Amino acid sequence: SRYVDQVTNGEYPDPRPLRKKDELHDFFVKFNDMLTAIKEREKDDVASLNKAMDSAKNVLPSLSGDKAGEFARTLELLREMQTRKQKMLEGPSAPPAGDA
């Protein structure tokens, strides 16, 4: 349940293998497969956002007035999304309490 809590809180856990006596082995394998697939999609999203923002930076100087402001706000939203996704992929800076 700790791993599910981490995903709920915007983090992707790095699950450790189960011990022989642990239960739910089949579920745990599926859970790990799911996490791997989600992480790969997030990596693809981060790369796509980076490309889009790099391309958009070249467009911004050609805009003026309200269009430039609106475009800059859109870029900022994309940057926030990219930062959030990247942070989730990097994981927490310290292991959760009681993680031993």
mmCIF file with all atom_site columns, C-alpha atoms in Angstrom:
data_model
loop_
_atom_site.group_PDB
_atom_site.id
_atom_site.type_symbol
_atom_site.label_atom_id
_atom_site.label_alt_id
_atom_site.label_comp_id
_atom_site.label_asym_id
_atom_site.label_entity_id
_atom_site.label_seq_id
_atom_site.pdbx_PDB_ins_code
_atom_site.Cartn_x
_atom_site.Cartn_y
_atom_site.Cartn_z
_atom_site.occupancy
_atom_site.B_iso_or_equiv
_atom_site.pdbx_formal_charge
_atom_site.auth_seq_id
_atom_site.auth_comp_id
_atom_site.auth_asym_id
_atom_site.auth_atom_id
_atom_site.pdbx_PDB_model_num
ATOM 1   C CA . SER A 1 1   ? 0.000  0.000   0.000   1.00 0.00 ? 1   SER A CA 1
ATOM 2   C CA . ARG A 1 2   ? 2.998  2.311   0.503   1.00 0.00 ? 2   ARG A CA 1
ATOM 3   C CA . TYR A 1 3   ? 3.727  2.121   -3.235  1.00 0.00 ? 3   TYR A CA 1
ATOM 4   C CA . VAL A 1 4   ? 0.118  2.975   -4.089  1.00 0.00 ? 4   VAL A CA 1
ATOM 5   C CA . ASP A 1 5   ? 0.305  5.929   -1.689  1.00 0.00 ? 5   ASP A CA 1
ATOM 6   C CA . GLN A 1 6   ? 3.462  7.144   -3.418  1.00 0.00 ? 6   GLN A CA 1
ATOM 7   C CA . VAL A 1 7   ? 1.800  7.066   -6.842  1.00 0.00 ? 7   VAL A CA 1
ATOM 8   C CA . THR A 1 8   ? -1.212 8.871   -5.387  1.00 0.00 ? 8   THR A CA 1
ATOM 9   C CA . ASN A 1 9   ? 1.157  11.559  -4.038  1.00 0.00 ? 9   ASN A CA 1
ATOM 10  C CA . GLY A 1 10  ? 2.780  12.112  -7.420  1.00 0.00 ? 10  GLY A CA 1
ATOM 11  C CA . GLU A 1 11  ? 5.822  9.872   -7.027  1.00 0.00 ? 11  GLU A CA 1
ATOM 12  C CA . TYR A 1 12  ? 6.809  6.698   -8.829  1.00 0.00 ? 12  TYR A CA 1
ATOM 13  C CA . PRO A 1 13  ? 8.204  4.195   -6.351  1.00 0.00 ? 13  PRO A CA 1
ATOM 14  C CA . ASP A 1 14  ? 11.103 1.910   -7.111  1.00 0.00 ? 14  ASP A CA 1
ATOM 15  C CA . PRO A 1 15  ? 9.656  -1.298  -5.637  1.00 0.00 ? 15  PRO A CA 1
ATOM 16  C CA . ARG A 1 16  ? 11.984 -3.861  -4.161  1.00 0.00 ? 16  ARG A CA 1
ATOM 17  C CA . PRO A 1 17  ? 11.529 -7.532  -4.925  1.00 0.00 ? 17  PRO A CA 1
ATOM 18  C CA . LEU A 1 18  ? 9.216  -9.485  -2.674  1.00 0.00 ? 18  LEU A CA 1
ATOM 19  C CA . ARG A 1 19  ? 10.545 -12.053 -0.255  1.00 0.00 ? 19  ARG A CA 1
ATOM 20  C CA . LYS A 1 20  ? 9.548  -15.700 -0.614  1.00 0.00 ? 20  LYS A CA 1
ATOM 21  C CA . LYS A 1 21  ? 7.008  -15.510 2.200   1.00 0.00 ? 21  LYS A CA 1
ATOM 22  C CA . ASP A 1 22  ? 5.360  -12.315 0.922   1.00 0.00 ? 22  ASP A CA 1
ATOM 23  C CA . GLU A 1 23  ? 1.882  -12.613 -0.513  1.00 0.00 ? 23  GLU A CA 1
ATOM 24  C CA . LEU A 1 24  ? 0.387  -11.329 -3.743  1.00 0.00 ? 24  LEU A CA 1
ATOM 25  C CA . HIS A 1 25  ? 3.341  -12.183 -5.999  1.00 0.00 ? 25  HIS A CA 1
ATOM 26  C CA . ASP A 1 26  ? 1.215  -12.147 -9.177  1.00 0.00 ? 26  ASP A CA 1
ATOM 27  C CA . PHE A 1 27  ? -0.293 -8.794  -8.244  1.00 0.00 ? 27  PHE A CA 1
ATOM 28  C CA . PHE A 1 28  ? 3.143  -7.371  -7.461  1.00 0.00 ? 28  PHE A CA 1
ATOM 29  C CA . VAL A 1 29  ? 4.487  -8.432  -10.868 1.00 0.00 ? 29  VAL A CA 1
ATOM 30  C CA . LYS A 1 30  ? 1.525  -6.762  -12.600 1.00 0.00 ? 30  LYS A CA 1
ATOM 31  C CA . PHE A 1 31  ? 1.951  -3.647  -10.441 1.00 0.00 ? 31  PHE A CA 1
ATOM 32  C CA . ASN A 1 32  ? 5.624  -3.403  -11.430 1.00 0.00 ? 32  ASN A CA 1
ATOM 33  C CA . ASP A 1 33  ? 4.726  -3.890  -15.100 1.00 0.00 ? 33  ASP A CA 1
ATOM 34  C CA . MET A 1 34  ? 2.167  -1.088  -14.779 1.00 0.00 ? 34  MET A CA 1
ATOM 35  C CA . LEU A 1 35  ? 4.700  1.254   -13.152 1.00 0.00 ? 35  LEU A CA 1
ATOM 36  C CA . THR A 1 36  ? 7.242  0.546   -15.859 1.00 0.00 ? 36  THR A CA 1
ATOM 37  C CA . ALA A 1 37  ? 4.708  1.301   -18.607 1.00 0.00 ? 37  ALA A CA 1
ATOM 38  C CA . ILE A 1 38  ? 3.603  4.538   -16.923 1.00 0.00 ? 38  ILE A CA 1
ATOM 39  C CA . LYS A 1 39  ? 7.204  5.674   -16.436 1.00 0.00 ? 39  LYS A CA 1
ATOM 40  C CA . GLU A 1 40  ? 7.998  5.033   -20.100 1.00 0.00 ? 40  GLU A CA 1
ATOM 41  C CA . ARG A 1 41  ? 4.977  7.075   -21.204 1.00 0.00 ? 41  ARG A CA 1
ATOM 42  C CA . GLU A 1 42  ? 5.980  9.873   -18.837 1.00 0.00 ? 42  GLU A CA 1
ATOM 43  C CA . LYS A 1 43  ? 9.536  9.870   -20.246 1.00 0.00 ? 43  LYS A CA 1
ATOM 44  C CA . ASP A 1 44  ? 8.083  10.139  -23.748 1.00 0.00 ? 44  ASP A CA 1
ATOM 45  C CA . ASP A 1 45  ? 5.825  12.992  -22.594 1.00 0.00 ? 45  ASP A CA 1
ATOM 46  C CA . VAL A 1 46  ? 8.768  14.865  -21.046 1.00 0.00 ? 46  VAL A CA 1
ATOM 47  C CA . ALA A 1 47  ? 10.781 14.499  -24.262 1.00 0.00 ? 47  ALA A CA 1
ATOM 48  C CA . SER A 1 48  ? 7.818  15.700  -26.356 1.00 0.00 ? 48  SER A CA 1
ATOM 49  C CA . LEU A 1 49  ? 7.218  18.656  -24.054 1.00 0.00 ? 49  LEU A CA 1
ATOM 50  C CA . ASN A 1 50  ? 10.899 19.609  -24.268 1.00 0.00 ? 50  ASN A CA 1
ATOM 51  C CA . LYS A 1 51  ? 10.768 19.548  -28.082 1.00 0.00 ? 51  LYS A CA 1
ATOM 52  C CA . ALA A 1 52  ? 7.533  21.540  -28.165 1.00 0.00 ? 52  ALA A CA 1
ATOM 53  C CA . MET A 1 53  ? 8.858  24.179  -25.780 1.00 0.00 ? 53  MET A CA 1
ATOM 54  C CA . ASP A 1 54  ? 12.141 24.502  -27.695 1.00 0.00 ? 54  ASP A CA 1
ATOM 55  C CA . SER A 1 55  ? 10.233 25.005  -30.939 1.00 0.00 ? 55  SER A CA 1
ATOM 56  C CA . ALA A 1 56  ? 7.801  27.418  -29.318 1.00 0.00 ? 56  ALA A CA 1
ATOM 57  C CA . LYS A 1 57  ? 10.616 29.618  -27.989 1.00 0.00 ? 57  LYS A CA 1
ATOM 58  C CA . ASN A 1 58  ? 11.483 30.442  -31.600 1.00 0.00 ? 58  ASN A CA 1
ATOM 59  C CA . VAL A 1 59  ? 7.900  31.515  -32.301 1.00 0.00 ? 59  VAL A CA 1
ATOM 60  C CA . LEU A 1 60  ? 7.458  33.797  -29.290 1.00 0.00 ? 60  LEU A CA 1
ATOM 61  C CA . PRO A 1 61  ? 9.634  36.681  -30.592 1.00 0.00 ? 61  PRO A CA 1
ATOM 62  C CA . SER A 1 62  ? 7.505  36.905  -33.749 1.00 0.00 ? 62  SER A CA 1
ATOM 63  C CA . LEU A 1 63  ? 4.330  37.524  -31.734 1.00 0.00 ? 63  LEU A CA 1
ATOM 64  C CA . SER A 1 64  ? 3.193  40.795  -30.253 1.00 0.00 ? 64  SER A CA 1
ATOM 65  C CA . GLY A 1 65  ? 0.629  42.164  -27.860 1.00 0.00 ? 65  GLY A CA 1
ATOM 66  C CA . ASP A 1 66  ? -2.042 39.861  -26.462 1.00 0.00 ? 66  ASP A CA 1
ATOM 67  C CA . LYS A 1 67  ? -0.915 36.973  -28.662 1.00 0.00 ? 67  LYS A CA 1
ATOM 68  C CA . ALA A 1 68  ? 2.592  37.088  -27.187 1.00 0.00 ? 68  ALA A CA 1
ATOM 69  C CA . GLY A 1 69  ? 1.245  37.164  -23.623 1.00 0.00 ? 69  GLY A CA 1
ATOM 70  C CA . GLU A 1 70  ? -1.160 34.319  -24.243 1.00 0.00 ? 70  GLU A CA 1
ATOM 71  C CA . PHE A 1 71  ? 1.555  32.265  -25.907 1.00 0.00 ? 71  PHE A CA 1
ATOM 72  C CA . ALA A 1 72  ? 3.973  32.939  -23.026 1.00 0.00 ? 72  ALA A CA 1
ATOM 73  C CA . ARG A 1 73  ? 1.340  31.774  -20.512 1.00 0.00 ? 73  ARG A CA 1
ATOM 74  C CA . THR A 1 74  ? 0.798  28.610  -22.548 1.00 0.00 ? 74  THR A CA 1
ATOM 75  C CA . LEU A 1 75  ? 4.545  27.978  -22.551 1.00 0.00 ? 75  LEU A CA 1
ATOM 76  C CA . GLU A 1 76  ? 4.625  28.430  -18.793 1.00 0.00 ? 76  GLU A CA 1
ATOM 77  C CA . LEU A 1 77  ? 1.848  25.843  -18.371 1.00 0.00 ? 77  LEU A CA 1
ATOM 78  C CA . LEU A 1 78  ? 3.803  23.409  -20.532 1.00 0.00 ? 78  LEU A CA 1
ATOM 79  C CA . ARG A 1 79  ? 6.949  24.104  -18.495 1.00 0.00 ? 79  ARG A CA 1
ATOM 80  C CA . GLU A 1 80  ? 5.064  23.425  -15.247 1.00 0.00 ? 80  GLU A CA 1
ATOM 81  C CA . MET A 1 81  ? 3.728  20.149  -16.666 1.00 0.00 ? 81  MET A CA 1
ATOM 82  C CA . GLN A 1 82  ? 7.186  19.125  -17.840 1.00 0.00 ? 82  GLN A CA 1
ATOM 83  C CA . THR A 1 83  ? 8.702  19.962  -14.440 1.00 0.00 ? 83  THR A CA 1
ATOM 84  C CA . ARG A 1 84  ? 6.006  18.001  -12.584 1.00 0.00 ? 84  ARG A CA 1
ATOM 85  C CA . LYS A 1 85  ? 6.447  14.951  -14.800 1.00 0.00 ? 85  LYS A CA 1
ATOM 86  C CA . GLN A 1 86  ? 10.233 15.095  -14.533 1.00 0.00 ? 86  GLN A CA 1
ATOM 87  C CA . LYS A 1 87  ? 10.034 15.398  -10.752 1.00 0.00 ? 87  LYS A CA 1
ATOM 88  C CA . MET A 1 88  ? 7.784  12.333  -10.583 1.00 0.00 ? 88  MET A CA 1
ATOM 89  C CA . LEU A 1 89  ? 10.254 10.349  -12.685 1.00 0.00 ? 89  LEU A CA 1
ATOM 90  C CA . GLU A 1 90  ? 13.198 11.387  -10.515 1.00 0.00 ? 90  GLU A CA 1
ATOM 91  C CA . GLY A 1 91  ? 11.422 10.217  -7.384  1.00 0.00 ? 91  GLY A CA 1
ATOM 92  C CA . PRO A 1 92  ? 11.548 11.479  -3.828  1.00 0.00 ? 92  PRO A CA 1
ATOM 93  C CA . SER A 1 93  ? 14.773 12.994  -2.548  1.00 0.00 ? 93  SER A CA 1
ATOM 94  C CA . ALA A 1 94  ? 14.736 10.797  0.546   1.00 0.00 ? 94  ALA A CA 1
ATOM 95  C CA . PRO A 1 95  ? 13.224 7.372   1.213   1.00 0.00 ? 95  PRO A CA 1
ATOM 96  C CA . PRO A 1 96  ? 9.900  7.336   3.071   1.00 0.00 ? 96  PRO A CA 1
ATOM 97  C CA . ALA A 1 97  ? 10.054 7.031   6.844   1.00 0.00 ? 97  ALA A CA 1
ATOM 98  C CA . GLY A 1 98  ? 10.046 3.437   8.051   1.00 0.00 ? 98  GLY A CA 1
ATOM 99  C CA . ASP A 1 99  ? 11.488 2.184   4.759   1.00 0.00 ? 99  ASP A CA 1
ATOM 100 C CA . ALA A 1 100 ? 13.869 -0.531  5.838   1.00 0.00 ? 100 ALA A CA 1
#
